[in-house]
DNA sequence: CACTTGACCTGTCCGC
DNA sequence: TGCGGACAGGTCAAGT
């Protein structure tokens, strides 16, 4: 799925595209799997409601409605939230300009925290053209929910693997979800310090450092791509036990997590395969990735040394055997 | 309790 | 070309 930078990119797009719009109807294509709310709830709290704001916590999107209900959405591996204007033919020309800045979310434009030795991301050319659309005519076979607004524009929840979910619930009850009770701090918030990170990750001293940063209760938002990218940045082998990583190395690791996530947000996220933003466009971080899905290519720090793919924490894992020694 | 593995699904790619 | 198996950005539940 989308990891934190991808979900944040979708959030920013939705904040621009759907805030202020009013829901006319909602249709679920594979009831009740994706959207199991009772039809009566949908009628009462979704239809007729206006979108107030779009928030994010960890990898979860929260679309707040004027009905005091919120759509809570987790995209998991292949989920997409795509907004389509009412007339697809004018999509490219009309979409962005027609929608003036309804809201700019706070803290959006913080500068990337760039470690000095990594001030330039390797700009090897990847396959992705940042604005390529991966979306054809919607709905398609992966569409699970379609929400139509009163201006005839539509929001599609597509999800090929059907791991994702969408729930309509009272806004006041969102904080009581088990996931939100357990999930760790937001890594990009300034109040989350290296000391806190070290203290939290030390509770996972017995496992590998990669498993620990993928653990959403340690910190929120790291997934497989940014785990590999940040561990390479910090020159830590992913299979190293947390107890064998020094506080200083862990502080460096957090700095790298912040760096890759900020860079990824700047690049509109990573499109490995399915991910698209709220306008159906891919992200370009993969063009800047140093190790993720680059097995067989040279390490940017070690010309002649090839990146390897191994398995750590049950996940495909990319390392430079020269800089990341267990 | 801490940690690891399988399950959830569909699609794609790779080797035989 | 067809078929089986492995694998894919996440998170739970069940197992050790």
GROMACS .gro file of C-alpha atoms (C1' of nucleotides) in nm:
model
  358
    1UNK     CA    1   0.000   0.000   0.000
    2UNK     CA    2   0.062   0.337   0.006
    3UNK     CA    3   0.289   0.425   0.295
    4UNK     CA    4   0.279   0.756   0.479
    5UNK     CA    5   0.402   0.974   0.188
    6UNK     CA    6   0.151   0.822  -0.053
    7UNK     CA    7  -0.138   0.857   0.189
    8UNK     CA    8  -0.034   1.216   0.262
    9UNK     CA    9  -0.021   1.288  -0.113
   10UNK     CA   10  -0.373   1.151  -0.153
   11UNK     CA   11  -0.486   1.356   0.146
   12UNK     CA   12  -0.352   1.678  -0.002
   13UNK     CA   13  -0.519   1.604  -0.332
   14UNK     CA   14  -0.853   1.528  -0.171
   15UNK     CA   15  -0.829   1.837   0.048
   16UNK     CA   16  -0.803   2.039  -0.271
   17UNK     CA   17  -1.056   1.842  -0.473
   18UNK     CA   18  -1.346   1.738  -0.251
   19UNK     CA   19  -1.364   1.973   0.048
   20UNK     CA   20  -1.687   2.169   0.018
   21UNK     CA   21  -1.859   1.917  -0.207
   22UNK     CA   22  -2.186   1.755  -0.104
   23UNK     CA   23  -2.258   1.385  -0.142
   24UNK     CA   24  -2.552   1.293  -0.361
   25UNK     CA   25  -2.521   0.916  -0.356
   26UNK     CA   26  -2.296   0.627  -0.265
   27UNK     CA   27  -2.275   0.290  -0.434
   28UNK     CA   28  -2.085  -0.015  -0.317
   29UNK     CA   29  -1.986  -0.270  -0.576
   30UNK     CA   30  -1.894  -0.560  -0.353
   31UNK     CA   31  -2.116  -0.519  -0.052
   32UNK     CA   32  -2.064  -0.576   0.231
   33UNK     CA   33  -1.693  -0.638   0.209
   34UNK     CA   34  -1.566  -0.288   0.147
   35UNK     CA   35  -1.826  -0.069   0.300
   36UNK     CA   36  -2.040  -0.262   0.542
   37UNK     CA   37  -2.239   0.021   0.688
   38UNK     CA   38  -2.610  -0.020   0.702
   39UNK     CA   39  -2.790   0.144   0.412
   40UNK     CA   40  -2.984   0.349   0.664
   41UNK     CA   41  -2.661   0.498   0.800
   42UNK     CA   42  -2.541   0.580   0.452
   43UNK     CA   43  -2.870   0.749   0.376
   44UNK     CA   44  -2.871   0.941   0.699
   45UNK     CA   45  -2.508   1.040   0.748
   46UNK     CA   46  -2.333   1.023   0.411
   47UNK     CA   47  -2.591   1.124   0.152
   48UNK     CA   48  -2.653   1.497   0.182
   49UNK     CA   49  -2.341   1.556   0.390
   50UNK     CA   50  -2.075   1.806   0.292
   51UNK     CA   51  -1.702   1.730   0.313
   52UNK     CA   52  -1.553   1.948   0.584
   53UNK     CA   53  -1.189   1.844   0.581
   54UNK     CA   54  -0.959   1.556   0.495
   55UNK     CA   55  -0.712   1.442   0.758
   56UNK     CA   56  -0.454   1.169   0.793
   57UNK     CA   57  -0.325   0.971   1.089
   58UNK     CA   58  -0.056   0.714   1.017
   59UNK     CA   59  -0.165   0.548   0.690
   60UNK     CA   60  -0.534   0.611   0.753
   61UNK     CA   61  -0.738   0.879   0.575
   62UNK     CA   62  -1.023   1.057   0.750
   63UNK     CA   63  -1.284   1.236   0.543
   64UNK     CA   64  -1.483   1.449   0.787
   65UNK     CA   65  -1.841   1.522   0.702
   66UNK     CA   66  -2.085   1.791   0.809
   67UNK     CA   67  -2.308   1.516   0.952
   68UNK     CA   68  -2.053   1.468   1.233
   69UNK     CA   69  -1.966   1.137   1.072
   70UNK     CA   70  -1.631   1.052   0.918
   71UNK     CA   71  -1.530   0.818   0.640
   72UNK     CA   72  -1.231   0.624   0.771
   73UNK     CA   73  -1.024   0.467   0.496
   74UNK     CA   74  -0.724   0.235   0.489
   75UNK     CA   75  -0.586   0.168   0.142
   76UNK     CA   76  -0.366  -0.125   0.249
   77UNK     CA   77  -0.165  -0.263  -0.045
   78UNK     CA   78  -0.353  -0.164  -0.359
   79UNK     CA   79  -0.622   0.081  -0.255
   80UNK     CA   80  -0.679   0.400  -0.451
   81UNK     CA   81  -0.897   0.704  -0.392
   82UNK     CA   82  -0.947   0.882  -0.720
   83UNK     CA   83  -1.159   1.187  -0.785
   84UNK     CA   84  -1.301   1.234  -1.134
   85UNK     CA   85  -1.458   1.552  -1.260
   86UNK     CA   86  -1.801   1.533  -1.410
   87UNK     CA   87  -1.682   1.556  -1.768
   88UNK     CA   88  -1.383   1.330  -1.825
   89UNK     CA   89  -1.310   1.499  -2.157
   90UNK     CA   90  -1.227   1.825  -1.989
   91UNK     CA   91  -1.044   1.658  -1.704
   92UNK     CA   92  -0.693   1.762  -1.798
   93UNK     CA   93  -0.779   2.121  -1.875
   94UNK     CA   94  -1.040   2.198  -1.618
   95UNK     CA   95  -0.971   1.999  -1.309
   96UNK     CA   96  -0.704   2.185  -1.126
   97UNK     CA   97  -0.785   2.537  -1.227
   98UNK     CA   98  -1.153   2.517  -1.156
   99UNK     CA   99  -1.089   2.424  -0.798
  100UNK     CA  100  -0.946   2.716  -0.620
  101UNK     CA  101  -0.766   2.663  -0.295
  102UNK     CA  102  -1.041   2.543  -0.073
  103UNK     CA  103  -0.796   2.460   0.194
  104UNK     CA  104  -0.430   2.415   0.236
  105UNK     CA  105  -0.355   2.169   0.506
  106UNK     CA  106  -0.122   2.280   0.777
  107UNK     CA  107   0.241   2.191   0.781
  108UNK     CA  108   0.238   2.082   0.421
  109UNK     CA  109   0.543   2.256   0.300
  110UNK     CA  110   0.805   2.185   0.556
  111UNK     CA  111   1.147   2.158   0.405
  112UNK     CA  112   1.303   1.819   0.377
  113UNK     CA  113   1.543   1.742   0.654
  114UNK     CA  114   1.834   1.656   0.430
  115UNK     CA  115   2.131   1.483   0.585
  116UNK     CA  116   2.443   1.653   0.458
  117UNK     CA  117   2.592   1.352   0.286
  118UNK     CA  118   2.273   1.288   0.095
  119UNK     CA  119   2.186   1.630  -0.029
  120UNK     CA  120   2.143   1.499  -0.380
  121UNK     CA  121   1.928   1.200  -0.443
  122UNK     CA  122   2.065   0.993  -0.728
  123UNK     CA  123   1.866   1.094  -1.028
  124UNK     CA  124   1.884   0.778  -1.226
  125UNK     CA  125   1.611   0.769  -1.481
  126UNK     CA  126   1.324   0.546  -1.390
  127UNK     CA  127   1.030   0.436  -1.591
  128UNK     CA  128   0.788   0.678  -1.436
  129UNK     CA  129   0.677   1.002  -1.582
  130UNK     CA  130   0.540   1.193  -1.288
  131UNK     CA  131   0.213   1.284  -1.449
  132UNK     CA  132   0.129   0.958  -1.614
  133UNK     CA  133  -0.220   0.848  -1.532
  134UNK     CA  134  -0.267   0.486  -1.446
  135UNK     CA  135  -0.641   0.517  -1.443
  136UNK     CA  136  -0.871   0.439  -1.729
  137UNK     CA  137  -1.245   0.463  -1.742
  138UNK     CA  138  -1.405   0.434  -1.398
  139UNK     CA  139  -1.565   0.243  -1.247
  140UNK     CA  140  -1.355  -0.056  -1.345
  141UNK     CA  141  -1.327  -0.412  -1.214
  142UNK     CA  142  -1.131  -0.296  -0.908
  143UNK     CA  143  -1.386  -0.033  -0.805
  144UNK     CA  144  -1.540  -0.108  -0.468
  145UNK     CA  145  -1.719   0.213  -0.381
  146UNK     CA  146  -1.831   0.513  -0.584
  147UNK     CA  147  -1.938   0.834  -0.415
  148UNK     CA  148  -2.112   1.085  -0.634
  149UNK     CA  149  -2.126   1.454  -0.545
  150UNK     CA  150  -2.407   1.695  -0.629
  151UNK     CA  151  -2.196   1.858  -0.900
  152UNK     CA  152  -2.171   1.520  -1.079
  153UNK     CA  153  -1.804   1.469  -0.989
  154UNK     CA  154  -1.721   1.133  -0.831
  155UNK     CA  155  -1.483   0.976  -0.583
  156UNK     CA  156  -1.382   0.615  -0.653
  157UNK     CA  157  -1.241   0.369  -0.402
  158UNK     CA  158  -1.058   0.111  -0.611
  159UNK     CA  159  -0.872  -0.181  -0.458
  160UNK     CA  160  -0.746  -0.471  -0.663
  161UNK     CA  161  -0.654  -0.695  -0.372
  162UNK     CA  162  -0.945  -0.596  -0.148
  163UNK     CA  163  -0.736  -0.567   0.165
  164UNK     CA  164  -0.838  -0.207   0.216
  165UNK     CA  165  -1.144  -0.086   0.399
  166UNK     CA  166  -1.376   0.210   0.435
  167UNK     CA  167  -1.603   0.274   0.732
  168UNK     CA  168  -1.856   0.542   0.811
  169UNK     CA  169  -1.857   0.624   1.180
  170UNK     CA  170  -1.926   0.912   1.418
  171UNK     CA  171  -1.632   1.152   1.410
  172UNK     CA  172  -1.613   1.150   1.788
  173UNK     CA  173  -1.560   0.773   1.791
  174UNK     CA  174  -1.267   0.763   1.551
  175UNK     CA  175  -1.013   0.800   1.828
  176UNK     CA  176  -1.151   0.487   1.992
  177UNK     CA  177  -1.056   0.259   1.704
  178UNK     CA  178  -0.811  -0.006   1.821
  179UNK     CA  179  -0.565   0.097   1.554
  180UNK     CA  180  -0.556   0.458   1.673
  181UNK     CA  181  -0.516   0.356   2.035
  182UNK     CA  182  -0.207   0.153   1.951
  183UNK     CA  183  -0.039   0.342   1.670
  184UNK     CA  184   0.283   0.529   1.740
  185UNK     CA  185   0.379   0.894   1.681
  186UNK     CA  186   0.388   1.070   1.346
  187UNK     CA  187   0.752   1.067   1.234
  188UNK     CA  188   0.737   1.403   1.057
  189UNK     CA  189   0.611   1.598   1.353
  190UNK     CA  190   0.882   1.803   1.517
  191UNK     CA  191   0.769   1.697   1.861
  192UNK     CA  192   0.877   1.342   1.784
  193UNK     CA  193   1.240   1.345   1.891
  194UNK     CA  194   1.525   1.101   1.850
  195UNK     CA  195   1.513   1.034   2.224
  196UNK     CA  196   1.150   0.929   2.199
  197UNK     CA  197   1.221   0.714   1.896
  198UNK     CA  198   1.509   0.537   2.070
  199UNK     CA  199   1.304   0.482   2.381
  200UNK     CA  200   1.011   0.337   2.184
  201UNK     CA  201   1.213   0.112   1.955
  202UNK     CA  202   1.405  -0.029   2.251
  203UNK     CA  203   1.086  -0.213   2.345
  204UNK     CA  204   1.156  -0.423   2.036
  205UNK     CA  205   1.519  -0.498   2.122
  206UNK     CA  206   1.484  -0.867   2.040
  207UNK     CA  207   1.371  -0.831   1.682
  208UNK     CA  208   1.536  -0.702   1.367
  209UNK     CA  209   1.561  -0.329   1.311
  210UNK     CA  210   1.356  -0.358   0.992
  211UNK     CA  211   1.073  -0.541   1.169
  212UNK     CA  212   1.086  -0.277   1.441
  213UNK     CA  213   1.045   0.024   1.212
  214UNK     CA  214   0.768  -0.153   1.020
  215UNK     CA  215   0.586  -0.195   1.352
  216UNK     CA  216   0.323   0.078   1.348
  217UNK     CA  217   0.314   0.093   1.728
  218UNK     CA  218   0.679   0.205   1.735
  219UNK     CA  219   0.619   0.488   1.492
  220UNK     CA  220   0.353   0.551   1.229
  221UNK     CA  221   0.379   0.531   0.856
  222UNK     CA  222   0.692   0.336   0.764
  223UNK     CA  223   0.633   0.060   0.510
  224UNK     CA  224   0.857  -0.162   0.303
  225UNK     CA  225   0.987   0.101   0.060
  226UNK     CA  226   1.090   0.365   0.312
  227UNK     CA  227   1.219   0.105   0.556
  228UNK     CA  228   1.474  -0.010   0.299
  229UNK     CA  229   1.554   0.341   0.184
  230UNK     CA  230   1.611   0.476   0.534
  231UNK     CA  231   1.815   0.177   0.650
  232UNK     CA  232   2.043   0.220   0.350
  233UNK     CA  233   2.069   0.591   0.434
  234UNK     CA  234   2.169   0.511   0.791
  235UNK     CA  235   2.405   0.231   0.677
  236UNK     CA  236   2.233  -0.026   0.898
  237UNK     CA  237   2.175  -0.385   0.787
  238UNK     CA  238   1.799  -0.453   0.811
  239UNK     CA  239   1.852  -0.788   0.986
  240UNK     CA  240   2.054  -0.637   1.271
  241UNK     CA  241   1.888  -0.691   1.608
  242UNK     CA  242   1.768  -0.364   1.760
  243UNK     CA  243   1.975  -0.432   2.071
  244UNK     CA  244   2.288  -0.432   1.853
  245UNK     CA  245   2.216  -0.088   1.708
  246UNK     CA  246   2.355   0.205   1.906
  247UNK     CA  247   2.148   0.503   2.017
  248UNK     CA  248   2.352   0.715   1.783
  249UNK     CA  249   2.276   0.490   1.487
  250UNK     CA  250   1.907   0.489   1.578
  251UNK     CA  251   1.905   0.869   1.587
  252UNK     CA  252   2.061   0.865   1.241
  253UNK     CA  253   1.795   0.618   1.129
  254UNK     CA  254   1.515   0.848   1.239
  255UNK     CA  255   1.681   1.133   1.051
  256UNK     CA  256   1.686   0.917   0.739
  257UNK     CA  257   1.322   0.816   0.784
  258UNK     CA  258   1.227   1.182   0.797
  259UNK     CA  259   1.446   1.257   0.497
  260UNK     CA  260   1.307   0.985   0.269
  261UNK     CA  261   0.949   1.056   0.370
  262UNK     CA  262   0.979   1.430   0.314
  263UNK     CA  263   1.147   1.370  -0.021
  264UNK     CA  264   0.879   1.119  -0.117
  265UNK     CA  265   0.601   1.362  -0.030
  266UNK     CA  266   0.776   1.623  -0.242
  267UNK     CA  267   0.784   1.374  -0.531
  268UNK     CA  268   0.420   1.277  -0.491
  269UNK     CA  269   0.496   0.936  -0.342
  270UNK     CA  270   0.626   0.613  -0.493
  271UNK     CA  271   0.447   0.433  -0.772
  272UNK     CA  272   0.581   0.083  -0.772
  273UNK     CA  273   0.279  -0.060  -0.942
  274UNK     CA  274  -0.068   0.047  -0.838
  275UNK     CA  275  -0.038   0.364  -0.638
  276UNK     CA  276  -0.192   0.681  -0.775
  277UNK     CA  277  -0.283   1.013  -0.617
  278UNK     CA  278  -0.633   1.161  -0.597
  279UNK     CA  279  -0.615   1.261  -0.963
  280UNK     CA  280  -0.509   0.917  -1.082
  281UNK     CA  281  -0.147   1.022  -1.139
  282UNK     CA  282   0.159   0.829  -1.033
  283UNK     CA  283   0.432   0.949  -0.796
  284UNK     CA  284   0.796   0.979  -0.894
  285UNK     CA  285   0.993   0.886  -0.581
  286UNK     CA  286   1.096   0.554  -0.740
  287UNK     CA  287   1.313   0.757  -0.977
  288UNK     CA  288   1.505   0.873  -0.671
  289UNK     CA  289   1.512   0.547  -0.477
  290UNK     CA  290   1.861   0.432  -0.389
  291UNK     CA  291   1.796   0.062  -0.321
  292UNK     CA  292   1.427  -0.024  -0.334
  293UNK     CA  293   1.363  -0.249  -0.635
  294UNK     CA  294   1.712  -0.176  -0.763
  295UNK     CA  295   1.865  -0.517  -0.709
  296UNK     CA  296   2.145  -0.580  -0.956
  297UNK     CA  297   2.216  -0.209  -0.993
  298UNK     CA  298   2.513  -0.023  -0.846
  299UNK     CA  299   2.498   0.121  -0.497
  300UNK     CA  300   2.511   0.501  -0.528
  301UNK     CA  301   2.781   0.507  -0.262
  302UNK     CA  302   2.984   0.213  -0.393
  303UNK     CA  303   3.040   0.208  -0.768
  304UNK     CA  304   3.083  -0.152  -0.876
  305UNK     CA  305   2.898  -0.295  -0.577
  306UNK     CA  306   2.558  -0.432  -0.672
  307UNK     CA  307   2.243  -0.400  -0.464
  308UNK     CA  308   2.110  -0.732  -0.340
  309UNK     CA  309   1.761  -0.849  -0.261
  310UNK     CA  310   1.721  -1.058   0.053
  311UNK     CA  311   1.436  -1.147   0.287
  312UNK     CA  312   1.401  -0.983   0.627
  313UNK     CA  313   1.096  -0.971   0.852
  314UNK     CA  314   0.913  -1.173   0.588
  315UNK     CA  315   0.949  -0.896   0.334
  316UNK     CA  316   1.158  -0.848   0.023
  317UNK     CA  317   1.450  -0.632   0.136
  318UNK     CA  318   1.709  -0.436  -0.061
  319UNK     CA  319   2.059  -0.369   0.066
  320UNK     CA  320   2.406  -0.265  -0.038
  321UNK     CA  321   2.636  -0.539   0.090
  322UNK     CA  322   2.918  -0.287   0.123
  323UNK     CA  323   2.747  -0.021   0.332
  324UNK     CA  324   2.508  -0.238   0.527
  325UNK     CA  325   2.693  -0.505   0.719
  326UNK     CA  326   2.514  -0.710   0.981
  327DC     C1'  327   0.495  -1.187   2.668
  328DA     C1'  328   0.777  -1.128   2.246
  329DC     C1'  329   0.826  -1.259   1.817
  330DT     C1'  330   0.726  -1.498   1.367
  331DT     C1'  331   0.428  -1.686   1.031
  332DG     C1'  332   0.010  -1.737   0.774
  333DA     C1'  333  -0.410  -1.536   0.601
  334DC     C1'  334  -0.660  -1.202   0.365
  335DC     C1'  335  -0.726  -1.126  -0.224
  336DT     C1'  336  -0.614  -1.052  -0.717
  337DG     C1'  337  -0.284  -1.001  -1.067
  338DT     C1'  338   0.159  -1.056  -1.276
  339DC     C1'  339   0.586  -1.250  -1.370
  340DC     C1'  340   0.912  -1.626  -1.409
  341DG     C1'  341   1.062  -2.094  -1.481
  342DC     C1'  342   0.955  -2.539  -1.658
  343DT     C1'  343   0.121  -2.116  -2.489
  344DG     C1'  344   0.002  -2.319  -2.045
  345DC     C1'  345   0.049  -2.402  -1.568
  346DG     C1'  346   0.222  -2.374  -1.096
  347DG     C1'  347   0.446  -2.112  -0.765
  348DA     C1'  348   0.637  -1.698  -0.577
  349DC     C1'  349   0.568  -1.247  -0.497
  350DA     C1'  350   0.344  -0.764  -0.440
  351DG     C1'  351   0.344  -0.105  -0.106
  352DG     C1'  352  -0.022  -0.371   0.516
  353DT     C1'  353  -0.212  -0.545   0.912
  354DC     C1'  354  -0.430  -0.900   1.196
  355DA     C1'  355  -0.489  -1.349   1.411
  356DA     C1'  356  -0.292  -1.753   1.534
  357DG     C1'  357   0.106  -2.010   1.625
  358DT     C1'  358   0.573  -2.101   1.857
   0.00000   0.00000   0.00000
